[in-house]
CSV table of C-alpha atoms and ligand atoms in Angstrom, one decimal:
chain,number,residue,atom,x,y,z
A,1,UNK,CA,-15.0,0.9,-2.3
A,2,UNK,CA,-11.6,0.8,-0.9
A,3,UNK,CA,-8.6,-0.6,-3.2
A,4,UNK,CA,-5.2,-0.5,-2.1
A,5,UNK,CA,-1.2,-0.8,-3.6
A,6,UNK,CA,0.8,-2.9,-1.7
A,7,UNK,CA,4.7,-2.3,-3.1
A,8,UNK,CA,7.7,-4.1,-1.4
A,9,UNK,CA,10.2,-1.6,-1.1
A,10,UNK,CA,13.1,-3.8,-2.7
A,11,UNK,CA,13.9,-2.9,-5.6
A,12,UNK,CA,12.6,0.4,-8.4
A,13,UNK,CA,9.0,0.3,-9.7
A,14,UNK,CA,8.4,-0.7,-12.7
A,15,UNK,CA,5.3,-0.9,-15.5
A,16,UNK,CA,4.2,-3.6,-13.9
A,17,UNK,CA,4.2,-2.2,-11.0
A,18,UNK,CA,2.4,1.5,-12.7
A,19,UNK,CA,-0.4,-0.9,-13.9
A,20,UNK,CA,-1.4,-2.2,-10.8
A,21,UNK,CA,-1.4,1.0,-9.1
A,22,UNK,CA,-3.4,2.8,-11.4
A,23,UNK,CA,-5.7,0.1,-11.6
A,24,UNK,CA,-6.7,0.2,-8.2
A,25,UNK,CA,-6.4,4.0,-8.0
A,26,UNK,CA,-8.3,4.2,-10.9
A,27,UNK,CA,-11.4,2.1,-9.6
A,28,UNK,CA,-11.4,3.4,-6.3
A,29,UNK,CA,-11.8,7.0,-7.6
A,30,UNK,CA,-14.5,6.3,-10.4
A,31,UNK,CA,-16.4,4.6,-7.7
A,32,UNK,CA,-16.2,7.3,-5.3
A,33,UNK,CA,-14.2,5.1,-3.1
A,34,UNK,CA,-10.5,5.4,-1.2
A,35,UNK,CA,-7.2,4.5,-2.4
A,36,UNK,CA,-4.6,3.4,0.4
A,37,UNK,CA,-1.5,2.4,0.4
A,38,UNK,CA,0.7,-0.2,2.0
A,39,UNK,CA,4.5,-0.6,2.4
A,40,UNK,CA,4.9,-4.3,2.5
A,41,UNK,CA,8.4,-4.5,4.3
A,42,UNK,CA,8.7,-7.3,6.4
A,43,UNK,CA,11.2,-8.8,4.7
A,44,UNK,CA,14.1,-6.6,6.8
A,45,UNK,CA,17.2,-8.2,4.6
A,46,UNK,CA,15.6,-6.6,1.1
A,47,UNK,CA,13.8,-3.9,2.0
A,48,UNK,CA,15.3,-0.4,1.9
A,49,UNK,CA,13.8,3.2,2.7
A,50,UNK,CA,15.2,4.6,0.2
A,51,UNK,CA,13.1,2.4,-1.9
A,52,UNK,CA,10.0,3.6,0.0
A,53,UNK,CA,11.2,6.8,-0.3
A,54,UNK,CA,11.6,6.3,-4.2
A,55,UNK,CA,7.7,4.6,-4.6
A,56,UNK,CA,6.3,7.8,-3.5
A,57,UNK,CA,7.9,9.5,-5.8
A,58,UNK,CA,7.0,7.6,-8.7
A,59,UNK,CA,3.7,7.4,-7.6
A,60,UNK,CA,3.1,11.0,-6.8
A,61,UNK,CA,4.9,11.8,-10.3
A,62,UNK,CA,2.6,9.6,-12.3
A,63,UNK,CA,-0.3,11.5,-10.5
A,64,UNK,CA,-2.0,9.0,-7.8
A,65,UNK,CA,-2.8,10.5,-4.6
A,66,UNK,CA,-3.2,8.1,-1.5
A,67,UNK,CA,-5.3,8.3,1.7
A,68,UNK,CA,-3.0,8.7,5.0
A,69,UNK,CA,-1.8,7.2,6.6
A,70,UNK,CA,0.7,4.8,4.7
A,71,UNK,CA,0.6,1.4,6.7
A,72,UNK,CA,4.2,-0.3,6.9
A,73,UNK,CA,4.3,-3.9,7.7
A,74,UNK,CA,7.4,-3.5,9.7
A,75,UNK,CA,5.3,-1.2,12.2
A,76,UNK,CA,3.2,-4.2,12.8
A,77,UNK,CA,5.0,-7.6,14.0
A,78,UNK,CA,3.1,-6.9,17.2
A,79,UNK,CA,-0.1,-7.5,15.4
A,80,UNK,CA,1.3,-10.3,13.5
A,81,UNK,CA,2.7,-12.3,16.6
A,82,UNK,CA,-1.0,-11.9,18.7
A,83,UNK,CA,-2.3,-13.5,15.7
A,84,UNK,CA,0.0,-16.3,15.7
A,85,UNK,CA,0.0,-17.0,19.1
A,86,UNK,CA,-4.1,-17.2,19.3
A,87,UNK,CA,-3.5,-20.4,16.4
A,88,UNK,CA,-0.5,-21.7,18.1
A,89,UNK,CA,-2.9,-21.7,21.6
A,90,UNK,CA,-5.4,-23.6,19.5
A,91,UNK,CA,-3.1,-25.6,18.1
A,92,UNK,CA,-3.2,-24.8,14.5
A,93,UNK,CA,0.4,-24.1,14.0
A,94,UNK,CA,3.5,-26.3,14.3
A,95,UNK,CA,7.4,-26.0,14.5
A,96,UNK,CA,9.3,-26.9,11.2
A,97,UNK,CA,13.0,-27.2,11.1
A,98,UNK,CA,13.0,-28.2,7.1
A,99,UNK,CA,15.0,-26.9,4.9
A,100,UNK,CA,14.2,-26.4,1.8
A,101,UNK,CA,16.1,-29.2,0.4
A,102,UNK,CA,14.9,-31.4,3.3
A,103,UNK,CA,11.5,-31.0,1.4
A,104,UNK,CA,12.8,-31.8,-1.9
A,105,UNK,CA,14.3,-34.7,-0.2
A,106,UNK,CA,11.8,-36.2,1.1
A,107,UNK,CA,9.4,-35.1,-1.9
A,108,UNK,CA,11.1,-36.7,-4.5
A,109,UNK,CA,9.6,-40.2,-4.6
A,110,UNK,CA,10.2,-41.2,-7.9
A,111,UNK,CA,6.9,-43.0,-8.9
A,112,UNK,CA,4.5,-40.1,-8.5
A,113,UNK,CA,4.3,-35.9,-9.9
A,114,UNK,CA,5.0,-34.2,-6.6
A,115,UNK,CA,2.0,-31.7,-6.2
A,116,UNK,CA,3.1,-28.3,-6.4
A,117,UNK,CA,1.1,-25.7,-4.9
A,118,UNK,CA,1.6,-21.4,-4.9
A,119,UNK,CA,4.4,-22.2,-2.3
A,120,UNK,CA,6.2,-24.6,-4.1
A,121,UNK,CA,6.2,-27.9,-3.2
A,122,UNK,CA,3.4,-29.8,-1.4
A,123,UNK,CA,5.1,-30.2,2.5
A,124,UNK,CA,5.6,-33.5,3.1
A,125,UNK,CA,4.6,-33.3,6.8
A,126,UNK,CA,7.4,-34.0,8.2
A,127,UNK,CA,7.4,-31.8,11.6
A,128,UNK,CA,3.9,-32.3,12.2
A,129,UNK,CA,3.9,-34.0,14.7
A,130,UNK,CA,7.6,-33.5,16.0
A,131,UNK,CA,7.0,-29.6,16.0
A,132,UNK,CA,3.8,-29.8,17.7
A,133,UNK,CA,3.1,-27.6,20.7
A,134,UNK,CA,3.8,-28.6,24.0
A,135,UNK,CA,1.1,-28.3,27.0
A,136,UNK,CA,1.6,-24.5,27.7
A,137,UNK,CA,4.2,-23.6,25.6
A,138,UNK,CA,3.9,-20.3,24.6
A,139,UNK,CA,4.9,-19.0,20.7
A,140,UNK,CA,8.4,-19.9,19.6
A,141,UNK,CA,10.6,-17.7,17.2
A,142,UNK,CA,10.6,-20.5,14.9
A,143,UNK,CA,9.4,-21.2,11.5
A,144,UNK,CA,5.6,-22.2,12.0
A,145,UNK,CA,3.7,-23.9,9.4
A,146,UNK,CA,-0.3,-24.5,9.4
A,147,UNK,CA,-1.9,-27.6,10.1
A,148,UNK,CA,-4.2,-26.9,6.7
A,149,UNK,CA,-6.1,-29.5,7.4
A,150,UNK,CA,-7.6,-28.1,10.7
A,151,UNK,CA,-8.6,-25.0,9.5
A,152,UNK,CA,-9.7,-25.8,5.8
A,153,UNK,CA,-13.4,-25.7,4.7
A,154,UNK,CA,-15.2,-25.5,1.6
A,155,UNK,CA,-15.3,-21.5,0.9
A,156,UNK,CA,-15.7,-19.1,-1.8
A,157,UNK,CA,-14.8,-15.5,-3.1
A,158,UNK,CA,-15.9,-12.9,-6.1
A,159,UNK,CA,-13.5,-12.3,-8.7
A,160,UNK,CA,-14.2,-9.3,-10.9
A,161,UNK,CA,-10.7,-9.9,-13.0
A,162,UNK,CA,-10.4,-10.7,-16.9
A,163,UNK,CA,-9.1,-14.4,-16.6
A,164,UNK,CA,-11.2,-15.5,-13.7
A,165,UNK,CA,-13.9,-13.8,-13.9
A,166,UNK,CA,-17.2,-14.5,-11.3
A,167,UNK,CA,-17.7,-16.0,-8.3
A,168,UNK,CA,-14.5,-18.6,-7.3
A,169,UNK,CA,-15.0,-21.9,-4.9
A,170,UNK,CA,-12.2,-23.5,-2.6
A,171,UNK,CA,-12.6,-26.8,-1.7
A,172,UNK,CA,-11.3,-28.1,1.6
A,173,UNK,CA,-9.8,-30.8,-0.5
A,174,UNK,CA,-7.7,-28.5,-2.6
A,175,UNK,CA,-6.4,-26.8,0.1
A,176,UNK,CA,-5.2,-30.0,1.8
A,177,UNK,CA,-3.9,-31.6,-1.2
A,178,UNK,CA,-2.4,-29.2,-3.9
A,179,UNK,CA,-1.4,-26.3,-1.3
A,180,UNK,CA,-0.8,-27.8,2.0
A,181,UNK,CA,0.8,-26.9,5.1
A,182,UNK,CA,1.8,-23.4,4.1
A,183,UNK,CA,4.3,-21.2,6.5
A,184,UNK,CA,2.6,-18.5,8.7
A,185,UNK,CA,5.7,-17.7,10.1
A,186,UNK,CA,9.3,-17.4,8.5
A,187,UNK,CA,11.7,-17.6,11.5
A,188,UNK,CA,13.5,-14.5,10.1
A,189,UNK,CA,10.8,-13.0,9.7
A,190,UNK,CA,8.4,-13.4,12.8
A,191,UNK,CA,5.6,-13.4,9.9
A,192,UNK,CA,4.4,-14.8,6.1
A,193,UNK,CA,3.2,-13.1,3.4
A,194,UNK,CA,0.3,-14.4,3.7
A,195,UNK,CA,-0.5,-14.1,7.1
A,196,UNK,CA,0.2,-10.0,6.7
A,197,UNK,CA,-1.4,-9.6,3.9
A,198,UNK,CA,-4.7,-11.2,4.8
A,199,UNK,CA,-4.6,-8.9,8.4
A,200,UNK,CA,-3.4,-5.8,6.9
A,201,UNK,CA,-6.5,-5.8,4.3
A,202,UNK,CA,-8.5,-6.1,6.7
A,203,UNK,CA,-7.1,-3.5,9.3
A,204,UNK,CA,-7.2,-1.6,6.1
A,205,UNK,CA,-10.9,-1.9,5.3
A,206,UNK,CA,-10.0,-3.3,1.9
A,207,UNK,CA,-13.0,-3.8,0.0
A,208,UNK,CA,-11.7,-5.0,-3.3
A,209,UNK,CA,-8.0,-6.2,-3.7
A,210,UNK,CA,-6.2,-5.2,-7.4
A,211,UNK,CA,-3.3,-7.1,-7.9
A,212,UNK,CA,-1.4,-9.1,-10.5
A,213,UNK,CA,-2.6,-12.3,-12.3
A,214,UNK,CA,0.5,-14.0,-10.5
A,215,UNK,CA,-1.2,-14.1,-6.8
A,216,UNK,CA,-4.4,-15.7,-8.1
A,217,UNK,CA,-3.2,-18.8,-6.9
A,218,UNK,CA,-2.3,-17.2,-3.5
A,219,UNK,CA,-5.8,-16.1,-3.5
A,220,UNK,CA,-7.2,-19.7,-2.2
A,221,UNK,CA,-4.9,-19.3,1.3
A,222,UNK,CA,-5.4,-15.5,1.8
A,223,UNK,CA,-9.6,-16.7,1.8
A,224,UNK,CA,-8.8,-19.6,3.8
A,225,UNK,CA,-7.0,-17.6,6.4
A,226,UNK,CA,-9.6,-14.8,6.0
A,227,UNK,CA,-12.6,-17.5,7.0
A,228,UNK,CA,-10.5,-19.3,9.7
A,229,UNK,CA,-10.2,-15.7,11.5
A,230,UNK,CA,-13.4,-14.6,10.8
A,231,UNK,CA,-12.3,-11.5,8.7
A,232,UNK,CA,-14.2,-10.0,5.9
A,233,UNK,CA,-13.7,-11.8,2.7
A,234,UNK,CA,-13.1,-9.0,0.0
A,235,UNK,CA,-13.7,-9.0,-3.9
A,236,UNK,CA,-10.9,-9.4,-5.6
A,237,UNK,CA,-9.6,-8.5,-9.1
A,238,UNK,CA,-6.3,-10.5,-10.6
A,239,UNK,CA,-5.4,-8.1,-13.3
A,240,UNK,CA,-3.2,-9.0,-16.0
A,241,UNK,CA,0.8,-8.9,-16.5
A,242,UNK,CA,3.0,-6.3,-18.3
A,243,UNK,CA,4.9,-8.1,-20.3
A,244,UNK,CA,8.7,-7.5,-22.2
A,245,UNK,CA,8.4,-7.0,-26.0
A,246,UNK,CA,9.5,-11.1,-25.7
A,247,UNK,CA,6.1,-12.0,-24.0
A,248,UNK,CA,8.1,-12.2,-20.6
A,249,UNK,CA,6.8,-11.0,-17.7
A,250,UNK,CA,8.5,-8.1,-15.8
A,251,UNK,CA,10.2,-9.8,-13.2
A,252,UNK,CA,9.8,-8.3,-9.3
A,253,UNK,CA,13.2,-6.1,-10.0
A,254,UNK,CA,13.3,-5.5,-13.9
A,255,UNK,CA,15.2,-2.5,-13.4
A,256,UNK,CA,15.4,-1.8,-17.8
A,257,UNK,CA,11.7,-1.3,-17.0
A,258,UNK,CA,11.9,0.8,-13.9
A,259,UNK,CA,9.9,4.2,-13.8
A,260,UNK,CA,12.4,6.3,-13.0
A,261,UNK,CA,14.6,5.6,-16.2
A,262,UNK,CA,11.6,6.6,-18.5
A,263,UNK,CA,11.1,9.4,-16.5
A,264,UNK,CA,15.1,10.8,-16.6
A,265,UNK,CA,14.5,10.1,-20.4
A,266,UNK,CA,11.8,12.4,-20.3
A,267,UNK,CA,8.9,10.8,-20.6
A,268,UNK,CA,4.9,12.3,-18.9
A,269,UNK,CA,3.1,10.2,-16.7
A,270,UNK,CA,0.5,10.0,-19.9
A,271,UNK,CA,3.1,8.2,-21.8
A,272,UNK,CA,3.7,5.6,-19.0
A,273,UNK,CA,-0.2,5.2,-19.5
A,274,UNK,CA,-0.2,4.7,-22.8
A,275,UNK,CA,2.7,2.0,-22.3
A,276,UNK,CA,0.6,-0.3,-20.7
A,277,UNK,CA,-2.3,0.6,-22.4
A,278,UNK,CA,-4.1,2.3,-19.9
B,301,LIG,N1,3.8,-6.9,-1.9
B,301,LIG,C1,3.4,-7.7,-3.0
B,301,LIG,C2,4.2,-7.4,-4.2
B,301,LIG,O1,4.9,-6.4,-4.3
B,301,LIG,C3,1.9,-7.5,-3.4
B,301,LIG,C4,1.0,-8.1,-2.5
B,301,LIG,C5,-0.5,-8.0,-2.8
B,301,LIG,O2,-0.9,-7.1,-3.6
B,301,LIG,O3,-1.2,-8.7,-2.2
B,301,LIG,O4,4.3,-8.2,-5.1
């Protein structure tokens, strides 16, 4: 078994984030398994090293150890942009100059719900066919969106988590209808979430992704993309969310929860644990 944490470095850890480490720390290591870890820093305006310098620490102080090497997205765009070329060659990808309230625009016919998908908004399709590529026109630095519809088929994946639990199926339909054409490439960026996430897993050898209940959704394009580049498929467990005393969950940068305070306040590692109930 090989589990991985994949922190942005944008901000301090918090419980949240402890739980989700541990987790898949903690099942690596009763399986006999590896735990990695991954700095997921493509996002150059956010991330900071001395964040990534900071998530070590925390980690190291509430007692994980890692595997070496630490992958860093940013050491990677090269990987990312081979990828995108080889769809953009077979036509899978497409320009889009939306903005995000040209979607909502053109979205907002008033008779119907507009489908929402883990993106946001359905896209309307509005540069499919205006951003399509060009005989021999090699990858632009643009914002490249998926033609979902080319790639999508029926597929399926294991989920060992407590909401979902057992085996999950993705229709084609789904895909196409409630998550659409979702971006592969942010033009600041060069890359997507989801496009580095489903690559680095597998450079990684992930066998079973831990993560928070708040990707499940995500889930349905990271096996989609998995399927349409013939990578392995792993199992993946959606744990659930630390939550504020109000039932809130943590947000991405709840600093009032971040390790670090608890720590200058003097708190052990074993109280963090207890905390979350772990
Ligand atoms: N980097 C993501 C985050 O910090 C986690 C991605 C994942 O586990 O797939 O929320």
């Amino acid at each position: 078994m090989i589990t991985r944490f994949a922190p942005s470095p944008t901000g301090p850890l918090h419980l949240g984030h402890a739980y989700s480490a541990i987790r898949a720390h903690d099942m690596a290591r009763a399986a006999g398994g590896r735990f990695l870890l991954r700095i997921e820093d493509i996002d150059r305006a956010r991330a900071k090293p001395e964040w990534e310098a900071r998530i070590y620490d925390d980690l190291r102080w509430l007692g994980l150890t890692w595997e070496g090497p630490v992958m860093r997205q940013s050491e990677r765009l090269n990987i990312y942009r081979q990828t995108l070329a080889a769809l953009w060659e077979q036509d899978l990808l497409y320009r889009c100059s939306c903005t995000r309230r040209d979607i909502e625009a053109a979205v907002s016919a008033p008779q119907e719900g507009v489908p929402r998908g883990p993106d946001g908004v359905v896209y309307p399709g509005t540069c499919r066919t205006s951003g399509a590529r060009r005989p021999g026109e090699p990858l632009p630095d643009a914002a490249l969106r998926l033609y979902m519809d080319r790639i999508a088929t029926d597929c399926h994946f294991d989920e060992t988590g407590e909401a979902h639990r057992g085996r999950q199926t993705i229709t084609r339909d789904h895909m196409i209808r409630e998550v659409g054409d979702v971006v592969l490439a942010r033009r600041d960026m060069g890359t997507s979430y989801h496009l580095s996430v489903v690559l680095d897993d597998a450079a990684q050898g992930v066998t079973h992704v831990v993560r928070g209940e708040d990707l499940f959704e995500a889930t349905a394009i990271h096996v989609t993309l998995q399927n349409a580049l013939h990578l392995p498929v792993p199992v993946y467990h959606h744990h659930r969310l630390i939550r504020d005393e109000n039932g809130k969950r943590l947000a991405k940068r709840d600093d009032a929860r971040a390790i670090a305070l608890y720590r200058a306040e003097g708190a052990t590692s074993a109280d963090i644990r207890r905390m979350i109930g772990l």
